[in-house]
CSV table of C-alpha atoms in Angstrom, one decimal:
chain,number,residue,atom,x,y,z
A,291,MET,CA,-24.1,-57.7,-25.8
A,292,SER,CA,-20.4,-57.0,-24.4
A,293,ALA,CA,-18.6,-53.9,-23.2
A,294,THR,CA,-15.1,-52.7,-21.5
A,295,PRO,CA,-15.2,-49.6,-19.3
A,296,ALA,CA,-13.5,-46.8,-19.9
A,297,ARG,CA,-9.8,-46.8,-19.5
A,298,PRO,CA,-8.4,-43.2,-18.8
A,299,ASP,CA,-4.5,-42.9,-18.5
A,300,ALA,CA,-3.1,-42.0,-14.9
A,301,SER,CA,-1.9,-37.8,-16.4
A,302,THR,CA,-4.4,-34.9,-14.9
A,303,ALA,CA,-2.9,-33.2,-18.2
A,304,ALA,CA,-4.1,-35.1,-20.9
A,305,PRO,CA,-6.7,-37.5,-19.3
A,306,LEU,CA,-6.7,-39.7,-22.4
A,307,ALA,CA,-9.9,-42.3,-22.2
A,308,ALA,CA,-12.0,-44.9,-24.1
A,309,ALA,CA,-14.9,-47.1,-23.6
A,310,SER,CA,-16.2,-49.7,-26.5
A,311,ALA,CA,-18.8,-51.4,-27.1
A,312,VAL,CA,-20.1,-54.8,-29.7
A,313,SER,CA,-23.9,-55.5,-30.3
A,314,ASN,CA,-24.7,-58.9,-32.2
A,315,HIS,CA,-28.6,-57.5,-32.0
A,316,LEU,CA,-30.1,-58.4,-35.9
A,317,ASP,CA,-32.0,-54.6,-35.8
A,318,THR,CA,-29.5,-51.9,-36.6
A,319,ARG,CA,-31.8,-49.2,-33.9
A,320,THR,CA,-31.4,-51.5,-30.8
A,321,ALA,CA,-28.1,-52.5,-31.8
A,322,ALA,CA,-27.4,-48.8,-31.7
A,323,THR,CA,-28.6,-48.6,-28.8
A,324,GLU,CA,-27.5,-51.2,-26.7
A,325,VAL,CA,-23.4,-50.2,-27.7
A,326,ALA,CA,-24.2,-46.4,-26.9
A,327,HIS,CA,-25.8,-46.8,-24.3
A,328,ALA,CA,-23.0,-49.1,-22.5
A,329,ILE,CA,-20.5,-46.7,-23.8
A,330,SER,CA,-22.4,-43.4,-22.1
A,331,GLU,CA,-22.2,-45.7,-18.6
A,332,SER,CA,-18.2,-46.6,-19.4
A,333,LEU,CA,-16.9,-43.2,-19.9
A,334,GLY,CA,-18.8,-40.9,-17.8
A,335,GLY,CA,-18.9,-38.0,-20.4
A,336,PRO,CA,-19.4,-36.9,-24.2
A,337,ALA,CA,-16.4,-38.1,-26.2
A,338,ASP,CA,-14.4,-36.5,-29.5
A,339,LEU,CA,-14.0,-39.4,-31.3
A,340,VAL,CA,-16.2,-42.4,-32.3
A,341,PHE,CA,-15.5,-45.2,-34.6
A,342,ALA,CA,-18.7,-47.5,-35.2
A,343,PHE,CA,-18.1,-51.3,-37.5
A,344,ALA,CA,-21.1,-52.4,-38.8
A,345,SER,CA,-21.9,-55.4,-40.7
A,346,TYR,CA,-23.1,-55.4,-43.7
A,347,HIS,CA,-26.8,-56.2,-42.2
A,348,HIS,CA,-26.8,-52.3,-41.0
A,349,ARG,CA,-26.1,-51.5,-43.9
A,350,ALA,CA,-29.5,-49.7,-45.2
A,351,ALA,CA,-30.1,-48.1,-41.1
A,352,LEU,CA,-26.5,-47.4,-41.2
A,353,PRO,CA,-26.6,-43.3,-42.2
A,354,VAL,CA,-27.6,-40.9,-40.0
A,355,ALA,CA,-31.1,-40.6,-41.7
A,356,ILE,CA,-32.7,-43.2,-44.0
A,357,PRO,CA,-33.9,-41.7,-47.1
A,358,GLY,CA,-37.4,-43.3,-48.2
A,359,PRO,CA,-40.7,-42.9,-47.0
A,360,ARG,CA,-40.6,-46.0,-46.1
A,361,GLY,CA,-37.7,-46.7,-44.2
A,362,GLY,CA,-36.6,-42.9,-43.2
A,363,GLY,CA,-35.9,-42.1,-39.9
A,364,VAL,CA,-33.2,-42.0,-37.7
A,365,GLY,CA,-30.0,-44.5,-38.3
A,366,ALA,CA,-27.8,-46.1,-36.0
A,367,GLY,CA,-25.1,-42.7,-37.0
A,368,ASP,CA,-27.6,-40.3,-35.7
A,369,ILE,CA,-28.1,-42.8,-32.1
A,370,LEU,CA,-24.5,-43.1,-32.1
A,371,ARG,CA,-23.8,-39.1,-32.8
A,372,ARG,CA,-26.7,-38.1,-30.2
A,373,ALA,CA,-26.0,-40.0,-26.9
A,374,LEU,CA,-22.0,-40.3,-27.6
A,375,LEU,CA,-20.4,-37.1,-29.2
A,376,ARG,CA,-19.2,-33.6,-28.0
A,377,ASN,CA,-21.9,-32.1,-29.6
A,378,GLY,CA,-22.5,-28.3,-28.7
A,379,GLU,CA,-21.3,-25.5,-30.5
A,380,PRO,CA,-17.6,-24.6,-31.2
A,381,ASP,CA,-16.1,-22.4,-28.4
A,382,ALA,CA,-13.8,-22.0,-26.5
A,383,THR,CA,-14.4,-25.0,-24.3
A,384,SER,CA,-16.7,-27.2,-26.3
A,385,ARG,CA,-16.2,-28.7,-29.7
A,386,SER,CA,-18.7,-30.9,-31.8
A,387,GLY,CA,-17.3,-34.9,-32.4
A,388,VAL,CA,-16.5,-37.0,-35.0
A,389,LEU,CA,-18.3,-39.9,-35.8
A,390,LEU,CA,-16.2,-41.7,-38.8
A,391,ALA,CA,-17.9,-45.6,-39.2
A,392,VAL,CA,-17.7,-48.3,-42.2
A,393,THR,CA,-20.0,-51.2,-43.1
A,394,ALA,CA,-18.0,-54.9,-42.8
A,395,GLU,CA,-18.4,-58.5,-43.8
A,396,SER,CA,-17.5,-58.6,-39.6
A,397,VAL,CA,-17.0,-57.0,-37.1
A,398,LEU,CA,-14.8,-57.4,-33.6
A,399,GLY,CA,-15.2,-56.3,-29.9
A,400,ASN,CA,-13.6,-56.4,-27.0
A,401,ASP,CA,-12.4,-60.4,-26.6
A,402,VAL,CA,-14.8,-61.6,-29.8
A,403,GLU,CA,-15.0,-62.2,-33.5
A,404,LEU,CA,-18.3,-61.3,-35.3
A,405,GLU,CA,-18.0,-63.6,-38.6
A,406,GLY,CA,-20.6,-63.5,-40.8
A,407,ARG,CA,-23.2,-62.0,-37.7
A,408,ALA,CA,-24.8,-58.7,-37.3
A,409,GLY,CA,-22.5,-57.6,-35.5
A,410,LEU,CA,-21.9,-53.9,-34.4
A,411,SER,CA,-19.0,-52.3,-33.1
A,412,VAL,CA,-17.8,-49.2,-31.3
A,413,LEU,CA,-14.8,-46.9,-30.1
A,414,ALA,CA,-15.3,-44.1,-28.0
A,415,LEU,CA,-12.4,-41.8,-27.0
A,416,ARG,CA,-12.4,-38.9,-25.4
A,417,MET,CA,-9.3,-36.7,-26.3
A,418,PRO,CA,-8.8,-33.2,-23.9
A,419,GLY,CA,-7.1,-30.9,-26.7
A,420,VAL,CA,-6.5,-33.3,-29.3
A,421,ARG,CA,-7.5,-31.2,-32.7
A,422,LEU,CA,-10.1,-33.9,-34.5
A,423,HIS,CA,-10.3,-32.3,-38.5
A,424,PRO,CA,-12.6,-34.8,-40.4
A,425,PHE,CA,-13.0,-35.6,-43.8
A,426,ARG,CA,-14.4,-37.4,-46.7
A,427,LEU,CA,-13.5,-37.8,-50.5
A,428,LEU,CA,-15.4,-38.5,-53.8
A,429,PRO,CA,-14.2,-39.9,-56.8
A,430,ASN,CA,-13.5,-37.2,-59.4
A,431,ASP,CA,-14.1,-33.8,-57.0
A,432,PRO,CA,-13.2,-30.6,-58.3
A,433,SER,CA,-11.6,-28.9,-55.1
A,434,VAL,CA,-9.2,-31.1,-54.5
A,435,ASN,CA,-6.1,-31.8,-56.2
A,436,LEU,CA,-4.3,-34.7,-55.6
A,437,ASN,CA,-1.1,-34.2,-57.2
A,438,ASP,CA,-0.7,-30.9,-55.2
A,439,ALA,CA,0.0,-31.1,-51.5
A,440,ALA,CA,-1.3,-28.0,-50.0
A,441,SER,CA,-4.6,-29.1,-51.9
A,442,ILE,CA,-4.3,-32.5,-49.7
A,443,ARG,CA,-3.5,-30.6,-46.6
A,444,ALA,CA,-6.6,-28.2,-46.9
A,445,LEU,CA,-8.5,-31.6,-47.2
A,446,THR,CA,-7.1,-33.7,-44.3
A,447,GLY,CA,-6.2,-30.5,-42.1
A,448,ALA,CA,-3.2,-32.4,-41.3
A,449,GLY,CA,-0.4,-30.1,-39.5
A,450,GLU,CA,3.4,-30.6,-38.0
A,451,ASP,CA,1.3,-32.0,-34.5
A,452,THR,CA,-0.9,-34.9,-36.3
A,453,ARG,CA,-0.2,-38.5,-34.9
A,454,ALA,CA,-2.1,-40.0,-37.9
A,455,ILE,CA,-4.5,-39.6,-40.4
A,456,ILE,CA,-7.1,-42.9,-40.2
A,457,LEU,CA,-9.5,-43.7,-43.4
A,458,PHE,CA,-11.4,-46.0,-44.4
A,459,ALA,CA,-12.3,-45.9,-48.2
A,460,ASP,CA,-14.7,-47.9,-51.2
A,461,PRO,CA,-12.6,-50.2,-53.1
A,462,PHE,CA,-14.2,-50.0,-56.5
A,463,SER,CA,-13.8,-46.1,-56.3
A,464,THR,CA,-11.2,-44.7,-54.7
A,465,PRO,CA,-7.1,-45.7,-55.6
A,466,VAL,CA,-5.8,-45.9,-51.8
A,467,ALA,CA,-2.7,-47.3,-52.4
A,468,GLN,CA,-2.0,-44.2,-55.5
A,469,LEU,CA,-2.7,-41.7,-52.4
A,470,LEU,CA,-1.6,-43.3,-49.6
A,471,PRO,CA,2.3,-41.9,-50.1
A,472,LEU,CA,0.4,-38.5,-51.4
A,473,MET,CA,-1.2,-38.6,-48.0
A,474,ALA,CA,2.0,-39.0,-45.6
A,475,ALA,CA,3.9,-36.3,-47.6
A,476,CYS,CA,1.2,-33.2,-47.4
A,477,VAL,CA,2.9,-31.8,-44.9
A,478,PRO,CA,6.5,-30.5,-45.6
A,479,GLY,CA,9.2,-32.5,-43.3
A,480,VAL,CA,6.8,-34.7,-42.1
A,481,THR,CA,6.2,-38.4,-42.6
A,482,ILE,CA,2.4,-38.9,-41.6
A,483,PRO,CA,1.7,-42.1,-39.8
A,484,ILE,CA,-1.7,-43.4,-42.1
A,485,GLY,CA,-4.1,-46.5,-41.4
A,486,GLY,CA,-7.2,-47.9,-42.0
A,487,GLY,CA,-9.3,-50.8,-43.9
A,488,LEU,CA,-11.4,-50.8,-47.3
A,489,ALA,CA,-14.7,-51.7,-46.8
A,490,SER,CA,-16.0,-55.3,-47.6
A,491,GLY,CA,-19.1,-54.4,-46.2
A,492,SER,CA,-20.4,-55.6,-50.4
A,493,SER,CA,-18.7,-57.3,-53.5
A,494,GLN,CA,-20.7,-54.4,-55.8
A,495,PRO,CA,-19.4,-51.9,-56.3
A,496,GLY,CA,-22.0,-48.6,-55.1
A,497,MET,CA,-23.4,-51.4,-52.0
A,498,ASN,CA,-20.4,-50.1,-49.2
A,499,VAL,CA,-21.9,-46.7,-46.1
A,500,LEU,CA,-19.0,-44.7,-45.1
A,501,VAL,CA,-20.1,-42.2,-42.7
A,502,MET,CA,-18.7,-39.3,-41.5
A,503,ASN,CA,-20.8,-37.1,-39.4
A,504,GLU,CA,-24.6,-36.2,-40.2
A,505,GLN,CA,-23.5,-37.4,-44.3
A,506,SER,CA,-23.2,-41.0,-45.6
A,507,GLN,CA,-21.7,-42.0,-48.5
A,508,ASN,CA,-21.1,-45.4,-51.3
A,509,VAL,CA,-18.1,-44.1,-52.9
A,510,GLY,CA,-14.3,-42.2,-52.0
A,511,LEU,CA,-13.4,-42.4,-48.6
A,512,VAL,CA,-14.4,-40.6,-45.5
A,513,GLY,CA,-10.8,-40.0,-42.7
A,514,VAL,CA,-10.0,-37.9,-39.1
A,515,SER,CA,-6.8,-37.0,-39.2
A,516,ILE,CA,-5.9,-36.8,-35.3
A,517,SER,CA,-3.4,-33.3,-34.0
A,518,GLY,CA,-1.3,-33.3,-30.6
A,519,PRO,CA,-1.2,-34.6,-27.2
A,520,VAL,CA,-2.1,-38.2,-27.9
A,521,ALA,CA,0.3,-40.8,-28.9
A,522,ILE,CA,-0.4,-43.6,-31.5
A,523,ASP,CA,1.3,-47.2,-31.9
A,524,TRP,CA,1.1,-49.2,-35.2
A,525,VAL,CA,1.3,-52.9,-35.1
A,526,VAL,CA,0.9,-54.3,-38.8
A,527,SER,CA,1.2,-58.1,-38.5
A,528,GLN,CA,1.0,-60.7,-41.1
A,529,GLY,CA,-0.8,-63.6,-41.8
A,530,CYS,CA,1.7,-64.8,-44.3
A,531,LYS,CA,5.9,-67.0,-44.2
A,532,PRO,CA,8.8,-66.7,-46.8
A,533,ILE,CA,9.0,-70.0,-48.8
A,534,GLY,CA,12.7,-70.1,-50.7
A,535,LYS,CA,14.9,-67.6,-51.3
A,536,PRO,CA,14.8,-64.3,-52.5
A,537,HIS,CA,15.2,-62.9,-56.6
A,538,VAL,CA,15.3,-59.9,-58.3
A,539,ILE,CA,12.6,-59.3,-61.0
A,540,THR,CA,15.0,-59.1,-64.4
A,541,LYS,CA,11.9,-58.2,-66.6
A,542,ALA,CA,7.9,-57.7,-66.1
A,543,GLU,CA,5.5,-56.0,-67.6
A,544,GLN,CA,2.6,-53.9,-65.7
A,545,ASN,CA,2.0,-56.6,-62.5
A,546,ILE,CA,3.0,-59.4,-64.8
A,547,LEU,CA,5.9,-61.0,-63.6
A,548,ILE,CA,7.6,-62.6,-66.4
A,549,GLU,CA,11.3,-63.4,-65.5
A,550,LEU,CA,13.2,-63.7,-62.0
A,551,GLY,CA,16.7,-63.8,-62.2
A,552,GLY,CA,16.5,-64.2,-66.4
A,553,ARG,CA,14.4,-67.6,-65.6
A,554,PRO,CA,10.7,-67.7,-66.0
A,555,ALA,CA,9.0,-66.7,-63.5
A,556,LEU,CA,6.8,-70.2,-63.6
A,557,GLU,CA,9.6,-72.4,-63.8
A,558,VAL,CA,11.6,-70.4,-60.3
A,559,VAL,CA,8.6,-71.1,-58.3
A,560,ARG,CA,8.0,-74.7,-59.7
A,561,GLU,CA,11.2,-75.2,-58.2
A,562,THR,CA,11.1,-74.3,-55.0
A,563,ALA,CA,8.0,-75.9,-54.6
A,564,GLU,CA,9.8,-78.8,-55.1
A,565,SER,CA,12.0,-77.8,-52.9
A,566,LEU,CA,9.6,-77.0,-50.0
A,567,ASP,CA,9.7,-79.7,-46.8
A,568,GLU,CA,5.7,-81.7,-46.6
A,569,HIS,CA,4.0,-78.8,-44.8
A,570,ASP,CA,5.6,-76.1,-46.8
A,571,ARG,CA,4.1,-78.8,-49.7
A,572,GLU,CA,0.6,-78.5,-48.2
A,573,LEU,CA,0.8,-74.3,-47.6
A,574,LEU,CA,1.8,-73.5,-50.7
A,575,SER,CA,-1.3,-75.8,-52.3
A,576,LYS,CA,-3.9,-73.8,-50.2
A,577,GLY,CA,-2.4,-70.7,-51.9
A,578,LEU,CA,0.8,-68.5,-53.6
A,579,PHE,CA,1.5,-65.3,-52.3
A,580,PHE,CA,4.2,-62.5,-53.1
A,581,GLY,CA,6.0,-60.6,-50.9
A,582,LEU,CA,7.7,-57.5,-52.5
A,583,VAL,CA,10.7,-56.3,-50.4
A,584,ILE,CA,9.8,-53.0,-49.0
A,585,ASP,CA,13.6,-51.1,-47.9
A,586,GLU,CA,16.1,-53.0,-51.4
A,587,TYR,CA,18.5,-51.1,-48.6
A,588,LYS,CA,18.4,-54.4,-46.4
A,589,SER,CA,21.3,-57.0,-46.4
A,590,ARG,CA,18.9,-59.9,-45.4
A,591,PHE,CA,15.0,-59.9,-45.5
A,592,GLY,CA,12.1,-61.6,-43.1
A,593,ARG,CA,9.1,-61.2,-41.7
A,594,GLY,CA,7.1,-57.2,-42.6
A,595,ASP,CA,10.2,-56.8,-44.4
A,596,PHE,CA,7.3,-57.9,-47.5
A,597,LEU,CA,4.2,-56.0,-49.1
A,598,ILE,CA,2.4,-59.5,-49.1
A,599,ARG,CA,0.1,-59.7,-52.7
A,600,ASN,CA,-2.0,-62.2,-53.8
A,601,VAL,CA,-1.6,-64.1,-56.8
A,602,LEU,CA,-4.1,-63.3,-59.3
A,603,GLY,CA,-3.3,-65.8,-62.6
A,604,ILE,CA,-0.7,-67.4,-64.7
A,605,ASP,CA,0.1,-67.4,-68.5
A,606,GLN,CA,1.9,-71.4,-68.7
A,607,ASN,CA,2.9,-70.3,-72.6
A,608,ARG,CA,4.8,-67.4,-71.3
A,609,GLY,CA,5.6,-68.8,-68.0
A,610,ALA,CA,4.5,-66.0,-66.5
A,611,ILE,CA,1.9,-64.6,-63.3
A,612,ALA,CA,0.0,-62.0,-63.3
A,613,VAL,CA,0.4,-59.9,-60.0
A,614,GLY,CA,-2.0,-57.6,-57.3
A,615,GLU,CA,1.4,-54.8,-57.6
A,616,LEU,CA,2.8,-53.1,-60.1
A,617,LEU,CA,6.5,-54.2,-60.9
A,618,LYS,CA,10.0,-52.6,-61.8
A,619,VAL,CA,12.8,-54.3,-62.7
A,620,GLY,CA,15.0,-55.0,-59.6
A,621,ARG,CA,12.9,-54.9,-57.7
A,622,THR,CA,13.1,-57.8,-54.9
A,623,VAL,CA,10.6,-60.4,-54.1
A,624,GLN,CA,10.5,-63.8,-52.4
A,625,MET,CA,7.8,-66.7,-52.7
A,626,HIS,CA,5.3,-67.0,-49.6
A,627,VAL,CA,2.5,-68.8,-48.1
A,628,ARG,CA,-0.3,-68.2,-46.2
A,629,ASP,CA,0.6,-69.9,-42.3
A,630,ALA,CA,-1.2,-69.4,-38.7
A,631,ALA,CA,1.7,-70.1,-36.4
A,632,THR,CA,3.3,-67.7,-37.8
A,633,ALA,CA,0.9,-64.8,-38.0
A,634,THR,CA,0.4,-66.2,-34.1
A,635,GLU,CA,3.8,-65.5,-33.5
A,636,ASP,CA,4.7,-62.3,-35.4
A,637,LEU,CA,1.9,-60.7,-34.0
A,638,GLN,CA,3.0,-61.6,-29.9
A,639,LEU,CA,6.2,-60.5,-30.8
A,640,LEU,CA,5.1,-57.5,-32.5
A,641,LEU,CA,2.9,-57.3,-29.1
A,642,ASP,CA,5.9,-58.1,-25.9
A,643,ALA,CA,7.4,-55.0,-26.7
A,644,GLN,CA,4.0,-52.7,-26.5
A,645,GLN,CA,3.8,-54.4,-23.1
A,646,LEU,CA,7.4,-52.6,-22.5
A,647,LYS,CA,5.2,-49.3,-22.1
A,648,ASP,CA,1.8,-47.9,-19.9
A,649,ALA,CA,-1.2,-49.3,-21.0
A,650,PRO,CA,-3.9,-48.0,-24.1
A,651,ALA,CA,-6.5,-46.4,-23.3
A,652,GLY,CA,-7.7,-47.6,-26.3
A,653,VAL,CA,-7.5,-49.9,-29.5
A,654,LEU,CA,-8.5,-50.6,-33.0
A,655,GLY,CA,-8.3,-53.3,-35.6
A,656,PHE,CA,-8.5,-54.4,-39.0
A,657,THR,CA,-7.5,-57.4,-39.8
A,658,CYS,CA,-8.0,-59.4,-42.9
A,659,ASN,CA,-11.7,-61.0,-43.7
A,660,GLY,CA,-9.1,-64.3,-44.5
A,661,ARG,CA,-8.1,-63.9,-41.5
A,662,GLY,CA,-10.1,-65.1,-39.1
A,663,THR,CA,-11.2,-68.6,-38.9
A,664,ARG,CA,-10.5,-68.6,-42.2
A,665,LEU,CA,-7.0,-68.9,-41.5
A,666,PHE,CA,-6.5,-69.9,-37.6
A,667,PRO,CA,-8.3,-73.2,-36.1
A,668,GLU,CA,-9.6,-71.2,-33.0
A,669,PRO,CA,-12.4,-68.4,-33.3
A,670,HIS,CA,-11.8,-64.8,-31.4
A,671,HIS,CA,-8.2,-65.6,-32.5
A,672,ASP,CA,-7.0,-61.6,-33.5
A,673,ALA,CA,-9.2,-59.7,-30.4
A,674,ALA,CA,-8.3,-62.3,-28.2
A,675,ILE,CA,-4.2,-62.6,-28.9
A,676,LEU,CA,-5.2,-58.0,-28.8
A,677,ARG,CA,-6.6,-58.5,-25.5
A,678,ASP,CA,-4.5,-60.1,-24.0
A,679,ARG,CA,-1.4,-58.2,-24.8
A,680,LEU,CA,-2.5,-55.4,-24.5
A,681,GLY,CA,-4.6,-55.6,-21.1
A,682,HIS,CA,-7.3,-55.5,-21.7
A,683,ALA,CA,-8.4,-52.4,-24.0
A,684,PRO,CA,-11.2,-51.2,-25.3
A,685,LEU,CA,-11.2,-52.9,-28.7
A,686,ALA,CA,-13.4,-52.4,-31.7
A,687,GLY,CA,-12.4,-53.0,-34.8
A,688,PHE,CA,-13.8,-55.0,-38.6
A,689,PHE,CA,-12.5,-57.1,-40.8
A,690,ALA,CA,-11.4,-55.2,-44.6
A,691,GLY,CA,-10.6,-55.8,-47.5
A,692,GLY,CA,-7.5,-54.7,-47.5
A,693,GLU,CA,-5.8,-53.3,-44.5
A,694,ILE,CA,-3.7,-50.1,-44.1
A,695,GLY,CA,-0.3,-49.2,-41.7
A,696,PRO,CA,3.5,-47.6,-41.4
A,697,ILE,CA,6.0,-50.5,-41.8
A,698,GLY,CA,9.3,-48.4,-42.3
A,699,GLY,CA,8.0,-45.2,-41.9
A,700,ARG,CA,5.9,-45.3,-44.8
A,701,SER,CA,2.0,-46.6,-44.8
A,702,PHE,CA,0.9,-49.2,-47.8
A,703,LEU,CA,-2.0,-51.1,-47.9
A,704,HIS,CA,-1.5,-54.7,-47.1
A,705,GLY,CA,-3.5,-58.0,-47.9
A,706,HIS,CA,-3.9,-61.0,-45.2
A,707,THR,CA,-2.8,-58.4,-42.3
A,708,LEU,CA,-3.3,-57.4,-38.4
A,709,SER,CA,-3.0,-53.3,-38.4
A,710,ALA,CA,-3.5,-51.8,-35.0
A,711,ALA,CA,-3.7,-49.0,-34.1
A,712,VAL,CA,-2.8,-48.0,-30.0
A,713,PHE,CA,-3.4,-44.6,-28.0
A,714,ARG,CA,-1.4,-43.8,-25.4
A,715,PRO,CA,-1.4,-40.2,-23.8
A,716,GLY,CA,0.9,-37.7,-25.9
A,717,SER,CA,2.2,-34.7,-24.9
A,718,ALA,CA,1.2,-31.9,-27.3
A,719,GLY,CA,5.1,-30.9,-29.0
């Protein structure tokens, strides 16, 4: 088991602190007990906010209460809540803490990425003065009108001083891409950064587990809005590099790309492939992706200016390509390939900018389940770089089925990306 001691900030006015731990024990309750003990010793007091990421091995015993006459009992969520959270009755001097948990294909914590292995990774934060509002959403919830900003505001508890919303969603039941702009704009005059990821603990509907405090669910989403004296920076690093040149969509139907610049899309792809050098042609043989330009007002586009989307299929007869996004005529796109060297360089450059600031108290990392050793030649790649460039701050996270994070002032659902939330002390204003 690996643990990282609490990292307090230097300010006595807002003593933000965090601690993290990760366990590879196969027994869920044992893993929860191990990380809870390590974090309790490091943090030196109750936490206000706890994030727990559990590999699919822990799916059955992650909920707070485990149903069934044979499997009934205390779950990992309850162990973590009792050991770590501030759970007194809220009054002038005490408040209840928040636990969010999600199942994943793999988890990361501190210096390790436990790919395809049993893993429980936890980050606990002590956040005096910070307002936390946990929420959950089920499909077709009649109490929430997703087309009404006031209704979303009531659900999320967001306000003018909200620093971020962090959420975890089941990909089979939640239209996250459509929800993000609605949540981000639910407070008039404010754009709220949103981060998190899609549960990846199962390839079948109804098998992921999402936990918010005492409640667990297999569909929908859970989240928390974070408001008040805390600063949360976002690092969103993509694992693809552009090839060829940008093209304007001149014909499309739904998610079917038919023409680029007045020519069949497949013809343009083949022409681009023929123009590549041997190295990029080898990368292309492992998969083609399309990047959709985020800001059409830019005169030039480079890495970080695109939303990366998968190619879902090809219609040879029409020369058309199915892409994992609804397409509009007039939008600019560029072909991309997955590239480990580009992904490493991009992440390091983004984290270099973070090194100009004070050391963070803690970090959440949401990486694509197509990264790790599926992309990089060495294990623990993203965790190692995050820890090295961020002063070995406490780190926890998971391999997501889609990563959420802000780029250019707007929050998106990404693919093949690492999205990291970096917590530092901040002012109340």
